[in-house]
Amino acid sequence: MNVPRNMNVTKLPSMYTAKQEEKKQRAARRRRAVAVRLAFWSVLLALLASSLMYLLHSQAKAIDAKRTEERKMQEQLAELQRQEQQLKKEIKRLHDDDYIAELARKKYYLSKDGEIIFVLPEK
């Protein structure tokens, strides 16, 4: 059965159809408002989440940098403590007259009376 596709149907004005149309329009407006609210809150939540992720990432980078700096400072402190121990030992040895005499012979080639100094090359 071939039914013509383009039929002009006229609507009869009635209270029932007017109310149904009004109801459909209100429902469509509500759905649109809900969709707009949902989109707004989704965008707001996405912005908040991305800003928190950025903040977390930047803080993690700062913490890593501080840890690296702390490790370097610890190594530097250990080296300075070693130097301090060596200098303290040197101070104690400089209070000994025999060590001072030996140091003067080595560095400044000072000798006792009748003593001859031979300088040997270091290996």
XYZ file of N, CA and C in Angstrom:
369
model
N 0.820 -1.164 0.000
C 0.000 0.000 0.000
C 0.878 1.246 0.000
N 0.611 1.950 -0.968
C 1.350 3.192 -1.095
C 0.591 4.318 -0.431
N 1.241 4.843 0.585
C 0.645 5.969 1.283
C 1.475 7.188 0.927
N 0.867 8.264 0.560
C 1.664 9.439 0.224
C 2.393 9.954 1.479
N 3.622 10.260 1.290
C 4.473 10.650 2.421
C 4.230 12.084 2.860
N 3.874 12.904 2.027
C 3.731 14.309 2.353
C 2.256 14.641 2.491
N 1.758 14.322 3.660
C 0.346 14.631 3.902
C 0.271 15.841 4.814
N -0.542 16.724 4.485
C -0.753 17.874 5.339
C -1.888 17.556 6.297
N -1.480 17.512 7.577
C -2.491 17.233 8.593
C -2.674 18.502 9.390
N -3.841 18.897 9.573
C -4.112 20.088 10.365
C -4.439 19.666 11.780
N -3.924 20.435 12.702
C -4.188 20.145 14.108
C -5.412 20.921 14.542
N -6.192 20.247 15.273
C -7.381 20.913 15.796
C -7.036 21.545 17.132
N -7.373 22.778 17.302
C -7.049 23.412 18.584
C -7.938 22.865 19.695
N -7.237 22.390 20.741
C -8.002 21.933 21.903
C -7.165 22.200 23.145
N -7.791 22.199 24.277
C -7.110 22.453 25.547
C -6.114 21.339 25.844
N -6.480 20.131 25.531
C -5.619 18.986 25.830
C -4.320 19.065 25.029
N -4.390 19.323 23.763
C -3.181 19.394 22.945
C -2.320 20.592 23.335
N -2.937 21.691 23.709
C -2.176 22.867 24.137
C -1.403 22.561 25.415
N -2.085 21.882 26.354
C -1.408 21.531 27.606
C -0.279 20.537 27.354
N -0.499 19.598 26.470
C 0.541 18.615 26.164
C 1.747 19.298 25.506
N 1.497 20.220 24.608
C 2.599 20.966 23.980
C 3.356 21.787 25.015
N 2.623 22.441 25.897
C 3.252 23.240 26.947
C 4.086 22.345 27.863
N 3.568 21.162 28.186
C 4.291 20.210 29.019
C 5.593 19.760 28.339
N 5.530 19.511 27.037
C 6.715 19.108 26.293
C 7.752 20.227 26.266
N 7.287 21.458 26.106
C 8.207 22.591 26.081
C 8.883 22.781 27.437
N 8.117 22.648 28.534
C 8.717 22.763 29.874
C 9.756 21.665 30.102
N 9.434 20.448 29.686
C 10.365 19.332 29.853
C 11.641 19.574 29.045
N 11.483 20.119 27.848
C 12.649 20.402 27.006
C 13.508 21.495 27.641
N 12.883 22.532 28.201
C 13.627 23.600 28.883
C 14.366 23.059 30.098
N 13.688 22.183 30.863
C 14.318 21.581 32.044
C 15.534 20.736 31.636
N 15.342 19.947 30.581
C 16.464 19.113 30.115
C 17.627 19.989 29.658
N 17.334 21.056 28.951
C 18.375 21.971 28.503
C 19.073 22.612 29.699
N 18.306 23.037 30.702
C 18.895 23.654 31.898
C 19.773 22.646 32.645
N 19.299 21.421 32.748
C 20.082 20.378 33.414
C 21.373 20.121 32.644
N 21.274 20.083 31.321
C 22.463 19.851 30.501
C 23.466 20.989 30.659
N 22.982 22.231 30.700
C 23.875 23.385 30.874
C 24.534 23.332 32.251
N 23.733 23.039 33.287
C 24.300 22.921 34.641
C 25.348 21.820 34.706
N 25.036 20.692 34.113
C 25.964 19.566 34.120
C 27.259 19.925 33.394
N 27.135 20.604 32.252
C 28.327 21.019 31.506
C 29.148 22.008 32.322
N 28.472 22.980 32.960
C 29.172 23.967 33.781
C 29.932 23.300 34.911
N 29.272 22.429 35.649
C 29.932 21.766 36.776
C 31.033 20.817 36.312
N 30.851 20.196 35.165
C 31.888 19.318 34.620
C 33.149 20.107 34.269
N 32.939 21.250 33.606
C 34.080 22.093 33.254
C 34.762 22.620 34.517
N 33.973 23.052 35.485
C 34.533 23.558 36.730
C 35.330 22.465 37.452
N 34.788 21.270 37.506
C 35.476 20.152 38.141
C 36.755 19.791 37.394
N 36.705 19.819 36.065
C 37.900 19.523 35.263
C 38.989 20.569 35.508
N 38.600 21.845 35.579
C 39.579 22.899 35.870
C 40.187 22.720 37.254
N 39.358 22.404 38.231
C 39.847 22.190 39.591
C 40.796 20.998 39.648
N 40.429 19.917 38.991
C 41.277 18.719 38.994
C 42.608 18.990 38.300
N 42.569 19.701 37.173
C 43.821 19.977 36.461
C 44.712 20.919 37.263
N 44.123 21.904 37.936
C 44.946 22.806 38.751
C 45.552 22.063 39.943
N 44.801 21.150 40.520
C 45.352 20.363 41.627
C 46.459 19.429 41.144
N 46.298 18.858 39.977
C 47.351 17.996 39.426
C 48.609 18.808 39.132
N 48.440 20.005 38.590
C 49.589 20.870 38.329
C 50.293 21.220 39.623
N 49.524 21.565 40.645
C 50.096 21.904 41.941
C 50.850 20.718 42.526
N 50.275 19.551 42.431
C 50.921 18.341 42.934
C 52.222 18.071 42.187
N 52.201 18.222 40.884
C 53.396 17.990 40.074
C 54.500 18.992 40.416
N 54.140 20.258 40.538
C 55.152 21.280 40.840
C 55.736 21.075 42.247
N 54.912 20.658 43.188
C 55.423 20.390 44.531
C 56.340 19.170 44.534
N 56.014 18.168 43.745
C 56.874 16.981 43.662
C 58.233 17.349 43.067
N 58.233 18.209 42.045
C 59.495 18.654 41.463
C 60.310 19.443 42.479
N 59.655 20.296 43.244
C 60.357 21.096 44.251
C 60.945 20.192 45.331
N 60.202 19.184 45.732
C 60.694 18.252 46.754
C 61.906 17.494 46.240
N 61.853 17.045 44.989
C 62.999 16.339 44.409
C 64.229 17.236 44.351
N 64.024 18.493 43.984
C 65.145 19.433 43.925
C 65.741 19.643 45.315
N 64.895 19.760 46.314
C 65.380 19.948 47.686
C 66.129 18.710 48.176
N 65.638 17.529 47.814
C 66.325 16.294 48.224
C 67.700 16.202 47.577
N 67.779 16.573 46.304
C 69.067 16.572 45.617
C 70.021 17.561 46.271
N 69.501 18.723 46.578
C 70.321 19.741 47.244
C 70.767 19.250 48.622
N 69.877 18.585 49.323
C 70.226 18.059 50.650
C 71.338 17.016 50.537
N 71.253 16.130 49.533
C 72.305 15.121 49.344
C 73.651 15.783 49.068
N 73.643 16.815 48.230
C 74.890 17.525 47.933
C 75.452 18.182 49.189
N 74.570 18.765 49.975
C 75.013 19.417 51.204
C 75.564 18.395 52.208
N 74.947 17.221 52.251
C 75.445 16.171 53.151
C 76.846 15.731 52.722
N 77.052 15.581 51.418
C 78.378 15.207 50.922
C 79.396 16.299 51.230
N 78.990 17.532 51.045
C 79.882 18.652 51.330
C 80.210 18.694 52.820
N 79.221 18.450 53.664
C 79.444 18.429 55.107
C 80.423 17.325 55.488
N 80.258 16.144 54.894
C 81.163 15.032 55.195
C 82.593 15.378 54.787
N 82.751 15.998 53.613
C 84.087 16.394 53.156
C 84.700 17.432 54.096
N 83.913 18.397 54.514
C 84.419 19.419 55.441
C 84.782 18.818 56.792
N 84.023 17.840 57.241
C 84.355 17.176 58.505
C 85.660 16.402 58.380
N 85.883 15.760 57.230
C 87.157 15.061 57.011
C 88.318 16.053 57.028
N 88.123 17.184 56.356
C 89.167 18.210 56.351
C 89.431 18.725 57.760
N 88.370 18.904 58.529
C 88.522 19.381 59.903
C 89.345 18.394 60.731
N 89.057 17.098 60.563
C 89.819 16.082 61.303
C 91.292 16.112 60.903
N 91.563 16.249 59.598
C 92.946 16.316 59.140
C 93.655 17.541 59.718
N 92.967 18.670 59.723
C 93.576 19.896 60.264
C 93.818 19.789 61.764
N 92.914 19.131 62.476
C 93.119 18.938 63.917
C 94.339 18.058 64.172
N 94.488 17.006 63.348
C 95.673 16.152 63.485
C 96.940 16.940 63.188
N 96.889 17.779 62.147
C 98.031 18.603 61.792
C 98.384 19.569 62.934
N 97.364 20.143 63.572
C 97.599 21.053 64.702
C 98.288 20.316 65.836
N 97.809 19.107 66.142
C 98.432 18.318 67.217
C 99.878 17.996 66.874
N 100.126 17.648 65.592
C 101.494 17.303 65.214
C 102.395 18.532 65.206
N 101.832 19.718 64.944
C 102.659 20.939 64.948
C 103.095 21.341 66.357
N 102.473 20.783 67.376
C 102.910 21.055 68.747
C 104.129 20.207 69.131
N 104.458 19.232 68.300
C 105.593 18.348 68.558
C 106.842 18.929 67.878
N 107.906 19.115 68.665
C 109.144 19.716 68.137
C 109.815 18.830 67.096
N 109.767 17.528 67.281
C 110.392 16.623 66.309
C 109.699 16.729 64.942
N 108.415 16.827 64.954
C 107.677 16.950 63.690
C 108.010 18.268 63.006
N 108.120 19.345 63.777
C 108.461 20.651 63.199
C 109.847 20.603 62.572
N 110.790 19.943 63.257
C 112.142 19.827 62.708
C 112.124 19.011 61.416
N 111.378 17.919 61.404
C 111.273 17.089 60.199
C 110.620 17.876 59.054
N 109.586 18.638 59.358
C 108.905 19.447 58.357
C 109.838 20.513 57.794
N 110.619 21.148 58.655
C 111.560 22.181 58.200
C 112.625 21.565 57.294
N 113.040 20.355 57.592
C 114.045 19.690 56.742
C 113.452 19.372 55.368
N 112.218 18.873 55.356
C 111.606 18.472 54.091
C 111.257 19.667 53.222
N 110.574 20.636 53.804
C 110.069 21.762 53.010
C 111.141 22.802 52.704
N 111.907 23.146 53.688
C 112.824 24.286 53.543
C 114.285 23.876 53.439
N 114.561 22.575 53.390
C 115.909 22.034 53.245
C 116.851 22.561 54.326
N 116.370 22.666 55.534
C 117.211 23.072 56.662
C 117.927 21.829 57.189
N 119.123 22.020 57.648
C 119.894 20.874 58.134
C 120.565 21.217 59.461
N 120.959 20.170 60.129
C 121.730 20.352 61.365
C 123.183 20.587 60.981
N 123.985 20.954 61.976
C 125.405 21.196 61.704
C 126.065 19.908 61.208
N 126.741 19.999 60.080
C 127.471 18.867 59.531
C 126.586 17.883 58.778
N 125.352 18.198 58.575
C 124.429 17.288 57.902
C 124.305 17.704 56.439
N 124.293 16.708 55.527
C 124.149 16.977 54.105
C 122.781 16.440 53.671
N 122.046 17.250 52.909
C 120.698 16.868 52.477
C 120.737 16.469 51.017
N 120.209 15.279 50.748
C 120.071 14.790 49.387
C 118.583 14.790 49.036
N 118.233 15.383 47.926
C 116.839 15.436 47.505
C 116.632 14.342 46.469
N 115.774 13.401 46.786
C 115.453 12.312 45.865
C 114.135 12.635 45.152
N 114.045 12.298 43.892
C 112.777 12.574 43.189
C 111.659 11.692 43.745
N 110.497 12.277 43.823
C 109.345 11.536 44.328
C 108.772 10.683 43.226
N 108.205 9.572 43.570
C 107.648 8.653 42.580
C 106.198 8.963 42.313
